[in-house]
CSV table of C-alpha atoms in Angstrom, one decimal:
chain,number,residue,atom,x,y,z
A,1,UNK,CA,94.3,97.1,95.4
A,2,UNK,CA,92.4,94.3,97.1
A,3,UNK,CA,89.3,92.6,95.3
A,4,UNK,CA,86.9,90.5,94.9
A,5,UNK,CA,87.3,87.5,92.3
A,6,UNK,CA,84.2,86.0,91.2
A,7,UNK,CA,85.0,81.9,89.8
A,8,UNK,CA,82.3,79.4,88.3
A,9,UNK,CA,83.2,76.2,88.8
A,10,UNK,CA,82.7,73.0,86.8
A,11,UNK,CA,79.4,72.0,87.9
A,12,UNK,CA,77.9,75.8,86.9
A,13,UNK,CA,78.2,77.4,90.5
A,14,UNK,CA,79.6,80.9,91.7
A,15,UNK,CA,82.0,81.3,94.3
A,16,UNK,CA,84.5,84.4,95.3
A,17,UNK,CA,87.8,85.2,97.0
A,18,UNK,CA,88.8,88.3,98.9
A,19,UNK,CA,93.0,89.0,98.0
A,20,UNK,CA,94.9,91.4,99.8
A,21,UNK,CA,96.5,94.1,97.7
A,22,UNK,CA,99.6,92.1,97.9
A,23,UNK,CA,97.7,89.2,96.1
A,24,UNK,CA,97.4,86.8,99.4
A,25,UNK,CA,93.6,85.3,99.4
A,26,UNK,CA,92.1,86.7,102.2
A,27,UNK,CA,88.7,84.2,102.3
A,28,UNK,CA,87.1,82.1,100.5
A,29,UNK,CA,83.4,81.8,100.0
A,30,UNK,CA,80.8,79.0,99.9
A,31,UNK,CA,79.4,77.5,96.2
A,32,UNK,CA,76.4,79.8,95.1
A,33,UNK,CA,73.5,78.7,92.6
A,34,UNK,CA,73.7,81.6,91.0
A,35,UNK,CA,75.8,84.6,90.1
A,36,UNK,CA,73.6,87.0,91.2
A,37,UNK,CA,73.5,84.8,95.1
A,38,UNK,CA,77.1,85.2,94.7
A,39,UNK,CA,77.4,88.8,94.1
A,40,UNK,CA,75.2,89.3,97.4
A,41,UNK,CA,77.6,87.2,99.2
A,42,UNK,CA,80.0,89.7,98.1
A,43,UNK,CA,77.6,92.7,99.0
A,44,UNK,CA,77.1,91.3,102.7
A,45,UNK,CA,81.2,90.4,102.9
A,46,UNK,CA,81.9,94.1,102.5
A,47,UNK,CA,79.7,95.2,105.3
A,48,UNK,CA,79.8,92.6,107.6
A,49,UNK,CA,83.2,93.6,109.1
A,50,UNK,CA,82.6,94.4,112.6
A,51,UNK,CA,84.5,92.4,115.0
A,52,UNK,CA,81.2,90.3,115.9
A,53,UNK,CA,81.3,89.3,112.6
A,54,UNK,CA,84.3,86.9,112.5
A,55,UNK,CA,84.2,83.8,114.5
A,56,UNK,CA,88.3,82.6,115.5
A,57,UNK,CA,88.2,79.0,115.2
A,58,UNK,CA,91.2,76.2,115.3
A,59,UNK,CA,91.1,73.5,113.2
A,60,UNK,CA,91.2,69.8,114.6
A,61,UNK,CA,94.8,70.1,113.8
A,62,UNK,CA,95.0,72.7,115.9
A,63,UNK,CA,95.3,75.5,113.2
A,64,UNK,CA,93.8,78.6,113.9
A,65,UNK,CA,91.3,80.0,111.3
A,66,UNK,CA,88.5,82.3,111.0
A,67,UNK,CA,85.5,82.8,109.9
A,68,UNK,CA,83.1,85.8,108.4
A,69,UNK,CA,79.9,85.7,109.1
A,70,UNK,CA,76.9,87.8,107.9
A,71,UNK,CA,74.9,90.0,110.1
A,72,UNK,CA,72.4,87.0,110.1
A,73,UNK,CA,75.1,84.2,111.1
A,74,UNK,CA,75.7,83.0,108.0
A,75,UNK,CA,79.2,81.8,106.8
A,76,UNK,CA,80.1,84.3,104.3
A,77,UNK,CA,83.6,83.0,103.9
A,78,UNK,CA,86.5,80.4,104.9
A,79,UNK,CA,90.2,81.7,105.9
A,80,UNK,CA,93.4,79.9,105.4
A,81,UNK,CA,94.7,77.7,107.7
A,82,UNK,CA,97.5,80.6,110.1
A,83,UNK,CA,100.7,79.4,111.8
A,84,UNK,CA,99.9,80.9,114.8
A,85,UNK,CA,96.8,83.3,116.7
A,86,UNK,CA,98.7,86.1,115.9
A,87,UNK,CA,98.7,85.8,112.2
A,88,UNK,CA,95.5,85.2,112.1
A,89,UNK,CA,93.9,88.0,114.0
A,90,UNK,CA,95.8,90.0,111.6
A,91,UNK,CA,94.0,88.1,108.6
A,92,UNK,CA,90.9,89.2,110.4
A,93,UNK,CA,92.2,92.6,110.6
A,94,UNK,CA,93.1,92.7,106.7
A,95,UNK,CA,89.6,91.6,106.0
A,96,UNK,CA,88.1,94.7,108.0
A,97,UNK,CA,90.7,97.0,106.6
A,98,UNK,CA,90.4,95.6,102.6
A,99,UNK,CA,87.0,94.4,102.1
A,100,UNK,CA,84.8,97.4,102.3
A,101,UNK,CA,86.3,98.7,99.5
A,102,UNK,CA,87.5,96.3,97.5
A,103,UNK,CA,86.4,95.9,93.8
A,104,UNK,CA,85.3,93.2,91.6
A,105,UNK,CA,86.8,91.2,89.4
A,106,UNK,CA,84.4,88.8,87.5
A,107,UNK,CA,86.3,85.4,86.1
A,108,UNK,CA,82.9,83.9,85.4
């Protein structure tokens, strides 16, 4: 079952991860304020998952990653760094495919 894991961290912000059913992190988000910010984030991620919606980036060591963006352009959340294109279009795909139903798990 894939979900959404809600963290706090040290300093008293939110953030969440998306795993796969298999455990693999999918994305991770931004810091929010609050939880309630946070739990919108999550809101937004499980909609936002048409293909204009992710943004394939490399990194500047020539990594390719993505992003998920929210129907307003914001960054909704990070990928991993992939080994090749391939695997990560299939990251994206995993995202589409998990996220809209994915629950939550608060670790808060």
């Amino acid at each position: 079952m894939s979900k959404y894991i809600i963290r706090k961290t040290s300093s008293g912000q939110y953030w969440w991860v998306l795993k796969a059913p298999n455990g693999e992190t999918l994305l991770t988000s931004e810091t929010y304020t609050t939880k309630q910010n946070c739990q919108g984030g999550i809101a937004s991620s499980k909609v936002s998952v048409a293909d204009a919606n992710f943004r394939r980036l490399t990194s500047v060591r020539n990594e390719p990653y993505f992003t998920q963006n929210s129907n307003n352009y914001q960054v909704l959340g990070t990928s991993e760094m992939y080994s090749s294109i391939y695997n990560r279009d299939n990251g994206i795909e995993a995202v589409k495919r998990y996220a809209p139903n994915a629950v939550i798990e608060d670790l808060s």
